[in-house]
Structures are given as C-alpha cells and as structure tokens.
JSON list of C-alpha atoms in Angstrom, two decimals:
[
{"chain": "E", "resi": 29, "resn": "GLU", "atom": "CA", "xyz": [-19.10, 19.24, -36.54]},
{"chain": "E", "resi": 30, "resn": "VAL", "atom": "CA", "xyz": [-16.07, 20.36, -34.61]},
{"chain": "E", "resi": 31, "resn": "GLN", "atom": "CA", "xyz": [-12.91, 18.63, -35.28]},
{"chain": "E", "resi": 32, "resn": "LEU", "atom": "CA", "xyz": [-9.23, 18.99, -33.85]},
{"chain": "E", "resi": 33, "resn": "VAL", "atom": "CA", "xyz": [-6.79, 16.78, -35.50]},
{"chain": "E", "resi": 34, "resn": "GLU", "atom": "CA", "xyz": [-3.39, 16.80, -34.09]},
{"chain": "E", "resi": 35, "resn": "SER", "atom": "CA", "xyz": [0.03, 15.63, -35.78]},
{"chain": "E", "resi": 36, "resn": "GLY", "atom": "CA", "xyz": [3.62, 15.92, -35.57]},
{"chain": "E", "resi": 37, "resn": "GLY", "atom": "CA", "xyz": [4.19, 13.54, -32.75]},
{"chain": "E", "resi": 38, "resn": "GLY", "atom": "CA", "xyz": [6.81, 10.86, -32.75]},
{"chain": "E", "resi": 39, "resn": "LEU", "atom": "CA", "xyz": [10.35, 9.83, -31.41]},
{"chain": "E", "resi": 40, "resn": "VAL", "atom": "CA", "xyz": [13.01, 12.42, -30.68]},
{"chain": "E", "resi": 41, "resn": "LYS", "atom": "CA", "xyz": [16.39, 12.41, -28.76]},
{"chain": "E", "resi": 42, "resn": "PRO", "atom": "CA", "xyz": [16.71, 14.55, -25.45]},
{"chain": "E", "resi": 43, "resn": "GLY", "atom": "CA", "xyz": [17.84, 18.12, -26.42]},
{"chain": "E", "resi": 44, "resn": "GLY", "atom": "CA", "xyz": [15.90, 17.84, -29.80]},
{"chain": "E", "resi": 45, "resn": "SER", "atom": "CA", "xyz": [12.90, 19.84, -31.35]},
{"chain": "E", "resi": 46, "resn": "LEU", "atom": "CA", "xyz": [9.47, 18.97, -32.51]},
{"chain": "E", "resi": 47, "resn": "ARG", "atom": "CA", "xyz": [6.72, 20.87, -33.83]},
{"chain": "E", "resi": 48, "resn": "LEU", "atom": "CA", "xyz": [3.23, 19.63, -33.15]},
{"chain": "E", "resi": 49, "resn": "SER", "atom": "CA", "xyz": [0.06, 20.89, -35.37]},
{"chain": "E", "resi": 50, "resn": "CYS", "atom": "CA", "xyz": [-3.54, 20.80, -34.96]},
{"chain": "E", "resi": 51, "resn": "VAL", "atom": "CA", "xyz": [-5.89, 21.36, -37.61]},
{"chain": "E", "resi": 52, "resn": "ALA", "atom": "CA", "xyz": [-9.30, 22.88, -36.76]},
{"chain": "E", "resi": 53, "resn": "SER", "atom": "CA", "xyz": [-12.66, 22.35, -38.57]},
{"chain": "E", "resi": 54, "resn": "GLY", "atom": "CA", "xyz": [-16.40, 22.80, -38.16]},
{"chain": "E", "resi": 55, "resn": "PHE", "atom": "CA", "xyz": [-16.30, 26.15, -36.36]},
{"chain": "E", "resi": 56, "resn": "SER", "atom": "CA", "xyz": [-14.72, 29.62, -36.68]},
{"chain": "E", "resi": 57, "resn": "PHE", "atom": "CA", "xyz": [-11.33, 29.13, -35.61]},
{"chain": "E", "resi": 58, "resn": "SER", "atom": "CA", "xyz": [-10.34, 32.71, -35.41]},
{"chain": "E", "resi": 59, "resn": "ALA", "atom": "CA", "xyz": [-12.87, 33.53, -32.88]},
{"chain": "E", "resi": 60, "resn": "TYR", "atom": "CA", "xyz": [-11.72, 30.98, -30.01]},
{"chain": "E", "resi": 61, "resn": "SER", "atom": "CA", "xyz": [-8.81, 30.61, -27.87]},
{"chain": "E", "resi": 62, "resn": "MET", "atom": "CA", "xyz": [-6.74, 27.49, -27.98]},
{"chain": "E", "resi": 63, "resn": "ALA", "atom": "CA", "xyz": [-4.51, 25.54, -25.97]},
{"chain": "E", "resi": 64, "resn": "TRP", "atom": "CA", "xyz": [-2.28, 22.36, -25.44]},
{"chain": "E", "resi": 65, "resn": "VAL", "atom": "CA", "xyz": [-2.59, 19.83, -22.81]},
{"chain": "E", "resi": 66, "resn": "ARG", "atom": "CA", "xyz": [-0.70, 16.88, -22.20]},
{"chain": "E", "resi": 67, "resn": "GLN", "atom": "CA", "xyz": [-0.73, 13.52, -20.37]},
{"chain": "E", "resi": 68, "resn": "ALA", "atom": "CA", "xyz": [2.41, 11.42, -19.56]},
{"chain": "E", "resi": 69, "resn": "PRO", "atom": "CA", "xyz": [1.93, 7.81, -19.57]},
{"chain": "E", "resi": 70, "resn": "GLY", "atom": "CA", "xyz": [-0.26, 6.90, -16.47]},
{"chain": "E", "resi": 71, "resn": "LYS", "atom": "CA", "xyz": [-0.54, 10.11, -15.25]},
{"chain": "E", "resi": 72, "resn": "GLY", "atom": "CA", "xyz": [-2.80, 13.12, -15.06]},
{"chain": "E", "resi": 73, "resn": "LEU", "atom": "CA", "xyz": [-3.38, 16.13, -17.32]},
{"chain": "E", "resi": 74, "resn": "GLU", "atom": "CA", "xyz": [-0.95, 18.75, -17.60]},
{"chain": "E", "resi": 75, "resn": "TRP", "atom": "CA", "xyz": [-1.71, 22.23, -19.13]},
{"chain": "E", "resi": 76, "resn": "VAL", "atom": "CA", "xyz": [1.11, 23.24, -21.49]},
{"chain": "E", "resi": 77, "resn": "SER", "atom": "CA", "xyz": [0.01, 26.55, -23.03]},
{"chain": "E", "resi": 78, "resn": "SER", "atom": "CA", "xyz": [-2.76, 28.87, -24.27]},
{"chain": "E", "resi": 79, "resn": "ILE", "atom": "CA", "xyz": [-3.10, 31.27, -27.04]},
{"chain": "E", "resi": 80, "resn": "SER", "atom": "CA", "xyz": [-5.98, 34.02, -27.46]},
{"chain": "E", "resi": 81, "resn": "ASN", "atom": "CA", "xyz": [-7.79, 34.00, -30.48]},
{"chain": "E", "resi": 82, "resn": "LEU", "atom": "CA", "xyz": [-6.06, 37.47, -31.15]},
{"chain": "E", "resi": 83, "resn": "HIS", "atom": "CA", "xyz": [-2.61, 35.77, -30.96]},
{"chain": "E", "resi": 84, "resn": "TYR", "atom": "CA", "xyz": [-1.60, 37.41, -27.94]},
{"chain": "E", "resi": 85, "resn": "PRO", "atom": "CA", "xyz": [-1.41, 37.16, -25.02]},
{"chain": "E", "resi": 86, "resn": "THR", "atom": "CA", "xyz": [0.07, 33.50, -24.60]},
{"chain": "E", "resi": 87, "resn": "TYR", "atom": "CA", "xyz": [0.75, 31.56, -21.48]},
{"chain": "E", "resi": 88, "resn": "TYR", "atom": "CA", "xyz": [2.71, 28.87, -20.63]},
{"chain": "E", "resi": 89, "resn": "GLY", "atom": "CA", "xyz": [2.91, 26.11, -17.97]},
{"chain": "E", "resi": 90, "resn": "GLU", "atom": "CA", "xyz": [5.81, 26.46, -15.38]},
{"chain": "E", "resi": 91, "resn": "SER", "atom": "CA", "xyz": [7.71, 23.08, -16.98]},
{"chain": "E", "resi": 92, "resn": "VAL", "atom": "CA", "xyz": [7.85, 24.30, -20.55]},
{"chain": "E", "resi": 93, "resn": "THR", "atom": "CA", "xyz": [8.13, 28.01, -20.06]},
{"chain": "E", "resi": 94, "resn": "GLY", "atom": "CA", "xyz": [11.37, 29.10, -22.21]},
{"chain": "E", "resi": 95, "resn": "ARG", "atom": "CA", "xyz": [11.20, 26.02, -24.28]},
{"chain": "E", "resi": 96, "resn": "PHE", "atom": "CA", "xyz": [8.16, 25.71, -25.99]},
{"chain": "E", "resi": 97, "resn": "ILE", "atom": "CA", "xyz": [6.30, 28.42, -27.98]},
{"chain": "E", "resi": 98, "resn": "ILE", "atom": "CA", "xyz": [2.79, 28.27, -29.15]},
{"chain": "E", "resi": 99, "resn": "SER", "atom": "CA", "xyz": [1.26, 29.82, -32.20]},
{"chain": "E", "resi": 100, "resn": "ARG", "atom": "CA", "xyz": [-1.44, 30.11, -34.47]},
{"chain": "E", "resi": 101, "resn": "ASP", "atom": "CA", "xyz": [-2.39, 30.51, -38.06]},
{"chain": "E", "resi": 102, "resn": "ASN", "atom": "CA", "xyz": [-5.80, 31.85, -38.14]},
{"chain": "E", "resi": 103, "resn": "ALA", "atom": "CA", "xyz": [-5.83, 31.70, -42.04]},
{"chain": "E", "resi": 104, "resn": "LYS", "atom": "CA", "xyz": [-5.06, 28.00, -41.98]},
{"chain": "E", "resi": 105, "resn": "ASN", "atom": "CA", "xyz": [-7.29, 26.86, -39.11]},
{"chain": "E", "resi": 106, "resn": "SER", "atom": "CA", "xyz": [-4.01, 25.76, -37.61]},
{"chain": "E", "resi": 107, "resn": "LEU", "atom": "CA", "xyz": [-2.59, 25.82, -34.00]},
{"chain": "E", "resi": 108, "resn": "TYR", "atom": "CA", "xyz": [1.16, 24.92, -33.50]},
{"chain": "E", "resi": 109, "resn": "LEU", "atom": "CA", "xyz": [3.68, 23.94, -30.62]},
{"chain": "E", "resi": 110, "resn": "GLN", "atom": "CA", "xyz": [7.09, 24.33, -31.38]},
{"chain": "E", "resi": 111, "resn": "MET", "atom": "CA", "xyz": [8.93, 22.12, -28.70]},
{"chain": "E", "resi": 112, "resn": "ASN", "atom": "CA", "xyz": [12.85, 22.86, -28.03]},
{"chain": "E", "resi": 113, "resn": "SER", "atom": "CA", "xyz": [15.29, 21.46, -25.62]},
{"chain": "E", "resi": 114, "resn": "LEU", "atom": "CA", "xyz": [13.03, 18.16, -25.31]},
{"chain": "E", "resi": 115, "resn": "ARG", "atom": "CA", "xyz": [13.47, 16.15, -22.14]},
{"chain": "E", "resi": 116, "resn": "GLY", "atom": "CA", "xyz": [12.38, 12.63, -21.12]},
{"chain": "E", "resi": 117, "resn": "GLU", "atom": "CA", "xyz": [9.75, 14.04, -19.04]},
{"chain": "E", "resi": 118, "resn": "ASP", "atom": "CA", "xyz": [8.29, 15.70, -22.07]},
{"chain": "E", "resi": 119, "resn": "THR", "atom": "CA", "xyz": [7.14, 12.28, -23.16]},
{"chain": "E", "resi": 120, "resn": "ALA", "atom": "CA", "xyz": [3.41, 12.41, -23.46]},
{"chain": "E", "resi": 121, "resn": "VAL", "atom": "CA", "xyz": [0.35, 12.53, -25.33]},
{"chain": "E", "resi": 122, "resn": "TYR", "atom": "CA", "xyz": [-0.17, 16.20, -26.47]},
{"chain": "E", "resi": 123, "resn": "PHE", "atom": "CA", "xyz": [-4.04, 17.04, -27.04]},
{"chain": "E", "resi": 124, "resn": "CYS", "atom": "CA", "xyz": [-5.18, 20.32, -28.73]},
{"chain": "E", "resi": 125, "resn": "ALA", "atom": "CA", "xyz": [-8.27, 21.80, -26.87]},
{"chain": "E", "resi": 126, "resn": "ARG", "atom": "CA", "xyz": [-10.49, 24.60, -27.88]},
{"chain": "E", "resi": 127, "resn": "ALA", "atom": "CA", "xyz": [-11.66, 27.15, -24.94]},
{"chain": "E", "resi": 128, "resn": "ASP", "atom": "CA", "xyz": [-15.47, 27.94, -25.32]},
{"chain": "E", "resi": 129, "resn": "CYS", "atom": "CA", "xyz": [-14.60, 31.69, -25.59]},
{"chain": "E", "resi": 130, "resn": "GLY", "atom": "CA", "xyz": [-12.09, 34.01, -27.17]},
{"chain": "E", "resi": 131, "resn": "GLY", "atom": "CA", "xyz": [-10.32, 37.33, -26.22]},
{"chain": "E", "resi": 132, "resn": "ASN", "atom": "CA", "xyz": [-8.92, 37.16, -22.82]},
{"chain": "E", "resi": 133, "resn": "CYS", "atom": "CA", "xyz": [-10.52, 34.09, -21.97]},
{"chain": "E", "resi": 134, "resn": "TYR", "atom": "CA", "xyz": [-9.13, 30.77, -21.96]},
{"chain": "E", "resi": 135, "resn": "LEU", "atom": "CA", "xyz": [-11.36, 28.18, -20.03]},
{"chain": "E", "resi": 136, "resn": "PRO", "atom": "CA", "xyz": [-13.28, 25.90, -20.42]},
{"chain": "E", "resi": 137, "resn": "PHE", "atom": "CA", "xyz": [-12.18, 23.49, -22.73]},
{"chain": "E", "resi": 138, "resn": "ASP", "atom": "CA", "xyz": [-15.27, 22.20, -24.94]},
{"chain": "E", "resi": 139, "resn": "TYR", "atom": "CA", "xyz": [-13.50, 20.29, -27.45]},
{"chain": "E", "resi": 140, "resn": "TRP", "atom": "CA", "xyz": [-10.69, 18.34, -27.52]},
{"chain": "E", "resi": 141, "resn": "GLY", "atom": "CA", "xyz": [-8.35, 16.31, -30.23]},
{"chain": "E", "resi": 142, "resn": "ARG", "atom": "CA", "xyz": [-7.49, 12.75, -29.96]},
{"chain": "E", "resi": 143, "resn": "GLY", "atom": "CA", "xyz": [-3.96, 13.53, -29.27]},
{"chain": "E", "resi": 144, "resn": "THR", "atom": "CA", "xyz": [-0.48, 12.86, -30.66]},
{"chain": "E", "resi": 145, "resn": "LEU", "atom": "CA", "xyz": [2.37, 11.02, -28.97]},
{"chain": "E", "resi": 146, "resn": "VAL", "atom": "CA", "xyz": [5.57, 12.57, -28.27]},
{"chain": "E", "resi": 147, "resn": "SER", "atom": "CA", "xyz": [8.32, 10.27, -26.90]},
{"chain": "E", "resi": 148, "resn": "VAL", "atom": "CA", "xyz": [11.76, 11.68, -26.00]},
{"chain": "E", "resi": 149, "resn": "SER", "atom": "CA", "xyz": [14.46, 8.95, -25.69]},
{"chain": "E", "resi": 150, "resn": "SER", "atom": "CA", "xyz": [17.80, 8.34, -26.52]},
{"chain": "K", "resi": 164, "resn": "SER", "atom": "CA", "xyz": [2.24, 28.19, -7.61]},
{"chain": "K", "resi": 165, "resn": "TYR", "atom": "CA", "xyz": [-1.59, 27.46, -7.29]},
{"chain": "K", "resi": 166, "resn": "VAL", "atom": "CA", "xyz": [-2.44, 23.72, -6.29]},
{"chain": "K", "resi": 167, "resn": "LEU", "atom": "CA", "xyz": [-5.49, 21.77, -6.83]},
{"chain": "K", "resi": 168, "resn": "THR", "atom": "CA", "xyz": [-5.72, 18.59, -4.67]},
{"chain": "K", "resi": 169, "resn": "GLN", "atom": "CA", "xyz": [-7.91, 15.56, -5.31]},
{"chain": "K", "resi": 170, "resn": "PRO", "atom": "CA", "xyz": [-8.13, 12.22, -3.80]},
{"chain": "K", "resi": 171, "resn": "PRO", "atom": "CA", "xyz": [-6.52, 9.60, -6.05]},
{"chain": "K", "resi": 172, "resn": "SER", "atom": "CA", "xyz": [-9.38, 7.42, -5.80]},
{"chain": "K", "resi": 173, "resn": "VAL", "atom": "CA", "xyz": [-13.16, 7.02, -4.97]},
{"chain": "K", "resi": 174, "resn": "SER", "atom": "CA", "xyz": [-14.96, 3.85, -5.01]},
{"chain": "K", "resi": 175, "resn": "VAL", "atom": "CA", "xyz": [-18.78, 3.53, -5.29]},
{"chain": "K", "resi": 176, "resn": "ALA", "atom": "CA", "xyz": [-21.45, 0.91, -5.76]},
{"chain": "K", "resi": 177, "resn": "PRO", "atom": "CA", "xyz": [-23.71, 0.95, -8.66]},
{"chain": "K", "resi": 178, "resn": "GLY", "atom": "CA", "xyz": [-26.90, 3.30, -8.15]},
{"chain": "K", "resi": 179, "resn": "ARG", "atom": "CA", "xyz": [-25.16, 5.10, -5.10]},
{"chain": "K", "resi": 180, "resn": "THR", "atom": "CA", "xyz": [-23.82, 8.67, -5.14]},
{"chain": "K", "resi": 181, "resn": "ALA", "atom": "CA", "xyz": [-20.07, 9.57, -5.65]},
{"chain": "K", "resi": 182, "resn": "SER", "atom": "CA", "xyz": [-18.49, 12.76, -4.43]},
{"chain": "K", "resi": 183, "resn": "ILE", "atom": "CA", "xyz": [-14.95, 13.83, -5.79]},
{"chain": "K", "resi": 184, "resn": "THR", "atom": "CA", "xyz": [-13.55, 16.90, -4.02]},
{"chain": "K", "resi": 185, "resn": "CYS", "atom": "CA", "xyz": [-10.93, 19.44, -5.26]},
{"chain": "K", "resi": 186, "resn": "GLY", "atom": "CA", "xyz": [-9.46, 21.49, -2.71]},
{"chain": "K", "resi": 187, "resn": "GLY", "atom": "CA", "xyz": [-7.75, 24.68, -3.20]},
{"chain": "K", "resi": 188, "resn": "ALA", "atom": "CA", "xyz": [-6.96, 28.11, -1.44]},
{"chain": "K", "resi": 189, "resn": "ASN", "atom": "CA", "xyz": [-10.28, 29.99, -1.82]},
{"chain": "K", "resi": 190, "resn": "ILE", "atom": "CA", "xyz": [-11.26, 28.11, -4.59]},
{"chain": "K", "resi": 191, "resn": "GLY", "atom": "CA", "xyz": [-14.80, 29.33, -3.88]},
{"chain": "K", "resi": 192, "resn": "GLY", "atom": "CA", "xyz": [-13.50, 32.72, -5.41]},
{"chain": "K", "resi": 193, "resn": "LYS", "atom": "CA", "xyz": [-12.54, 31.09, -8.63]},
{"chain": "K", "resi": 194, "resn": "THR", "atom": "CA", "xyz": [-14.38, 29.55, -11.45]},
{"chain": "K", "resi": 195, "resn": "VAL", "atom": "CA", "xyz": [-14.11, 25.69, -11.44]},
{"chain": "K", "resi": 196, "resn": "HIS", "atom": "CA", "xyz": [-14.59, 23.37, -14.52]},
{"chain": "K", "resi": 197, "resn": "TRP", "atom": "CA", "xyz": [-14.55, 19.42, -14.31]},
{"chain": "K", "resi": 198, "resn": "TYR", "atom": "CA", "xyz": [-13.54, 16.69, -16.83]},
{"chain": "K", "resi": 199, "resn": "GLN", "atom": "CA", "xyz": [-14.08, 13.24, -17.36]},
{"chain": "K", "resi": 200, "resn": "GLN", "atom": "CA", "xyz": [-11.62, 11.04, -19.04]},
{"chain": "K", "resi": 201, "resn": "LYS", "atom": "CA", "xyz": [-12.32, 7.29, -19.95]},
{"chain": "K", "resi": 202, "resn": "ALA", "atom": "CA", "xyz": [-9.40, 4.93, -20.67]},
{"chain": "K", "resi": 203, "resn": "GLY", "atom": "CA", "xyz": [-7.98, 5.66, -24.07]},
{"chain": "K", "resi": 204, "resn": "GLN", "atom": "CA", "xyz": [-9.93, 8.62, -24.72]},
{"chain": "K", "resi": 205, "resn": "ALA", "atom": "CA", "xyz": [-9.60, 12.67, -24.68]},
{"chain": "K", "resi": 206, "resn": "PRO", "atom": "CA", "xyz": [-11.27, 14.12, -21.68]},
{"chain": "K", "resi": 207, "resn": "LEU", "atom": "CA", "xyz": [-14.78, 15.58, -21.89]},
{"chain": "K", "resi": 208, "resn": "LEU", "atom": "CA", "xyz": [-15.97, 18.69, -20.03]},
{"chain": "K", "resi": 209, "resn": "VAL", "atom": "CA", "xyz": [-18.75, 17.45, -17.78]},
{"chain": "K", "resi": 210, "resn": "ILE", "atom": "CA", "xyz": [-19.43, 20.78, -15.65]},
{"chain": "K", "resi": 211, "resn": "TYR", "atom": "CA", "xyz": [-18.30, 24.31, -16.36]},
{"chain": "K", "resi": 212, "resn": "TYR", "atom": "CA", "xyz": [-18.46, 27.48, -14.66]},
{"chain": "K", "resi": 213, "resn": "ASP", "atom": "CA", "xyz": [-18.92, 25.66, -11.22]},
{"chain": "K", "resi": 214, "resn": "THR", "atom": "CA", "xyz": [-22.33, 24.36, -11.79]},
{"chain": "K", "resi": 215, "resn": "ASP", "atom": "CA", "xyz": [-23.52, 24.04, -15.43]},
{"chain": "K", "resi": 216, "resn": "ARG", "atom": "CA", "xyz": [-23.66, 21.10, -17.61]},
{"chain": "K", "resi": 217, "resn": "PRO", "atom": "CA", "xyz": [-22.88, 20.93, -21.37]},
{"chain": "K", "resi": 218, "resn": "SER", "atom": "CA", "xyz": [-25.70, 19.62, -23.52]},
{"chain": "K", "resi": 219, "resn": "GLY", "atom": "CA", "xyz": [-25.71, 15.67, -23.48]},
{"chain": "K", "resi": 220, "resn": "ILE", "atom": "CA", "xyz": [-24.24, 15.47, -20.06]},
{"chain": "K", "resi": 221, "resn": "PRO", "atom": "CA", "xyz": [-26.72, 13.89, -17.81]},
{"chain": "K", "resi": 222, "resn": "ASP", "atom": "CA", "xyz": [-28.45, 15.56, -14.82]},
{"chain": "K", "resi": 223, "resn": "ARG", "atom": "CA", "xyz": [-26.94, 12.93, -12.64]},
{"chain": "K", "resi": 224, "resn": "PHE", "atom": "CA", "xyz": [-23.78, 15.34, -12.77]},
{"chain": "K", "resi": 225, "resn": "SER", "atom": "CA", "xyz": [-23.67, 18.14, -10.55]},
{"chain": "K", "resi": 226, "resn": "ALA", "atom": "CA", "xyz": [-20.98, 20.52, -8.66]},
{"chain": "K", "resi": 227, "resn": "PHE", "atom": "CA", "xyz": [-20.95, 22.95, -6.20]},
{"chain": "K", "resi": 228, "resn": "THR", "atom": "CA", "xyz": [-17.98, 25.22, -4.70]},
{"chain": "K", "resi": 229, "resn": "SER", "atom": "CA", "xyz": [-17.64, 26.74, -1.28]},
{"chain": "K", "resi": 230, "resn": "GLY", "atom": "CA", "xyz": [-14.40, 28.13, 0.49]},
{"chain": "K", "resi": 231, "resn": "ASN", "atom": "CA", "xyz": [-11.70, 25.98, -0.16]},
{"chain": "K", "resi": 232, "resn": "THR", "atom": "CA", "xyz": [-13.25, 22.96, -1.97]},
{"chain": "K", "resi": 233, "resn": "ALA", "atom": "CA", "xyz": [-15.11, 22.43, -5.09]},
{"chain": "K", "resi": 234, "resn": "THR", "atom": "CA", "xyz": [-16.99, 18.96, -5.19]},
{"chain": "K", "resi": 235, "resn": "LEU", "atom": "CA", "xyz": [-18.39, 17.04, -8.15]},
{"chain": "K", "resi": 236, "resn": "THR", "atom": "CA", "xyz": [-21.39, 14.81, -7.48]},
{"chain": "K", "resi": 237, "resn": "ILE", "atom": "CA", "xyz": [-22.46, 11.81, -9.57]},
{"chain": "K", "resi": 238, "resn": "ALA", "atom": "CA", "xyz": [-25.99, 10.59, -8.33]},
{"chain": "K", "resi": 239, "resn": "THR", "atom": "CA", "xyz": [-27.02, 7.11, -9.48]},
{"chain": "K", "resi": 240, "resn": "VAL", "atom": "CA", "xyz": [-24.01, 6.06, -10.34]},
{"chain": "K", "resi": 241, "resn": "GLU", "atom": "CA", "xyz": [-23.61, 3.58, -13.55]},
{"chain": "K", "resi": 242, "resn": "PRO", "atom": "CA", "xyz": [-20.89, 1.45, -14.58]},
{"chain": "K", "resi": 243, "resn": "GLY", "atom": "CA", "xyz": [-20.07, 3.78, -17.60]},
{"chain": "K", "resi": 244, "resn": "ASP", "atom": "CA", "xyz": [-19.28, 6.39, -15.07]},
{"chain": "K", "resi": 245, "resn": "GLU", "atom": "CA", "xyz": [-15.94, 4.71, -14.04]},
{"chain": "K", "resi": 246, "resn": "ALA", "atom": "CA", "xyz": [-13.36, 7.18, -15.28]},
{"chain": "K", "resi": 247, "resn": "ASP", "atom": "CA", "xyz": [-11.04, 9.60, -14.25]},
{"chain": "K", "resi": 248, "resn": "TYR", "atom": "CA", "xyz": [-12.21, 13.06, -13.13]},
{"chain": "K", "resi": 249, "resn": "PHE", "atom": "CA", "xyz": [-10.29, 16.30, -13.30]},
{"chain": "K", "resi": 250, "resn": "CYS", "atom": "CA", "xyz": [-10.87, 19.81, -11.64]},
{"chain": "K", "resi": 251, "resn": "GLN", "atom": "CA", "xyz": [-9.55, 23.08, -13.50]},
{"chain": "K", "resi": 252, "resn": "VAL", "atom": "CA", "xyz": [-9.42, 26.65, -12.64]},
{"chain": "K", "resi": 253, "resn": "TRP", "atom": "CA", "xyz": [-7.75, 29.73, -14.11]},
{"chain": "K", "resi": 254, "resn": "ASN", "atom": "CA", "xyz": [-5.76, 31.39, -11.40]},
{"chain": "K", "resi": 255, "resn": "SER", "atom": "CA", "xyz": [-5.77, 34.95, -12.66]},
{"chain": "K", "resi": 256, "resn": "GLY", "atom": "CA", "xyz": [-2.37, 36.92, -12.06]},
{"chain": "K", "resi": 257, "resn": "SER", "atom": "CA", "xyz": [-0.42, 34.05, -11.91]},
{"chain": "K", "resi": 258, "resn": "PRO", "atom": "CA", "xyz": [2.39, 33.76, -14.62]},
{"chain": "K", "resi": 259, "resn": "HIS", "atom": "CA", "xyz": [1.34, 30.07, -15.06]},
{"chain": "K", "resi": 260, "resn": "PRO", "atom": "CA", "xyz": [-2.39, 30.39, -14.45]},
{"chain": "K", "resi": 261, "resn": "LEU", "atom": "CA", "xyz": [-4.02, 27.46, -15.65]},
{"chain": "K", "resi": 262, "resn": "VAL", "atom": "CA", "xyz": [-4.13, 24.57, -13.04]},
{"chain": "K", "resi": 263, "resn": "PHE", "atom": "CA", "xyz": [-5.59, 20.87, -13.29]},
{"chain": "K", "resi": 264, "resn": "GLY", "atom": "CA", "xyz": [-6.14, 18.93, -10.17]},
{"chain": "K", "resi": 265, "resn": "GLY", "atom": "CA", "xyz": [-4.11, 15.65, -10.22]},
{"chain": "K", "resi": 266, "resn": "GLY", "atom": "CA", "xyz": [-7.11, 13.64, -11.00]},
{"chain": "K", "resi": 267, "resn": "THR", "atom": "CA", "xyz": [-9.63, 11.07, -9.24]},
{"chain": "K", "resi": 268, "resn": "LYS", "atom": "CA", "xyz": [-10.12, 7.74, -10.38]},
{"chain": "K", "resi": 269, "resn": "LEU", "atom": "CA", "xyz": [-13.78, 6.66, -10.12]},
{"chain": "K", "resi": 270, "resn": "THR", "atom": "CA", "xyz": [-14.40, 2.90, -9.66]},
{"chain": "K", "resi": 271, "resn": "VAL", "atom": "CA", "xyz": [-17.80, 1.38, -9.58]},
{"chain": "K", "resi": 272, "resn": "LEU", "atom": "CA", "xyz": [-17.85, -1.64, -7.73]}
]
C-alpha cells in the first residue's frame, strides 16, 4: 500500500525557518517525481514545488521561489522541503504528493499524504 | 503566468448532472487533470490525461477539453459527490509550470 507521511510542521515566527519531511512507503520511491502542495485555511490548492526522481530538475511556485528548497533522499525514501524567510501567507497545510511518472514528468498526482500544518505567526 | 479559472460554486440536485468548467488560454493544447477534495481530506485524483479515470473512480465521472475550456461532468450526482473540485495543468516552458484552478465547490441540494 502506498503511503506518504508528512512531518515537521508547527508554529514558527515570521522570518523563521522550518524543514518538512515526507516518508514514502509501498512503492519504489526512486522511480517517481514528487511534489509539495499547500492549502491555506479555507483556500484552494497551491502548488509549491516539484522534483524529478533524478533529483533534477526542480521547479518552484512563484510565491516561494528563492525562499524554499525541495530535495529528496532516495536511499531514505524521503522528500524534504526547507522553508526559509517564512511569512504569514505561508500558513497552510502542506501536502506531499507523488507524480504518476518519473524523469522529466511531474503530473498527475496519484497519491497524497494527509498533510502537516505550518503556522507562521508572532 | 498561466491562469486557470473555475466557478467558485456549482449546485445540483441529486440524480442530475453537474458540469464544472476550467478556463485557460488554449487549455485544449494542454493535458488536464482533475481532483476531488472532500472536507478535511487530502485531494483525490478523479480524471487524468484529460479523460482517463483511475481505478475505483465511477464512470459517472467524465471530462473533455476543447479550445479554452476543460469540463468535468458528474452524471447522476450523489450526496457523496459534494466536494471541492480542482483542475490542474503543466504549463511547459513557464518558470512556474504547475497550475491549479481556484477550485469549485459542488453542493448537492
């Protein structure tokens, strides 16, 4: 059974940093592109970042470019999101998602985790 | 940047057909995916590569894309179909290529 389990969310002050993790199981993690998607309270889905199964290339949403870094460790079946210079508008549930392909292919998202909540507030 | 426009809400009576649109410049030239998200849950892929259904998704769900509009159709709507629905594309060549529509809340009356 495919499982994606996020962790690392919490309360952080504006300007602070946080690192999210997503541990994958039930499939060959190294064969699939992965992504982070977020959802602010009461709002729609916003794509954050995607990474190829080959580690590169990586892509970022406009609102996080230059502040967030996506990475993966295929040996640990893990996806990461390093979030720096956090702002109030980064407050959201962050989902880890698997793309149903690898290589230079990033969609569709066929499996999702349950999400981890990031709150940015002083 | 590429924008996908969805109506904020659609209402339909049980047993009727619901249509949810997703507008984007030349979306017919792109591949569209659709997700269902029920309250408090993670999204669920319901249509991929414009028209295909993942296993377990009933054939009441269908979609087509033409010109500047993609449409998700749900036939014989059931109360359990009440959810938010999001369209999604990959806009190749853009520095920020993955785009979600703003989402449509489907209410079953």
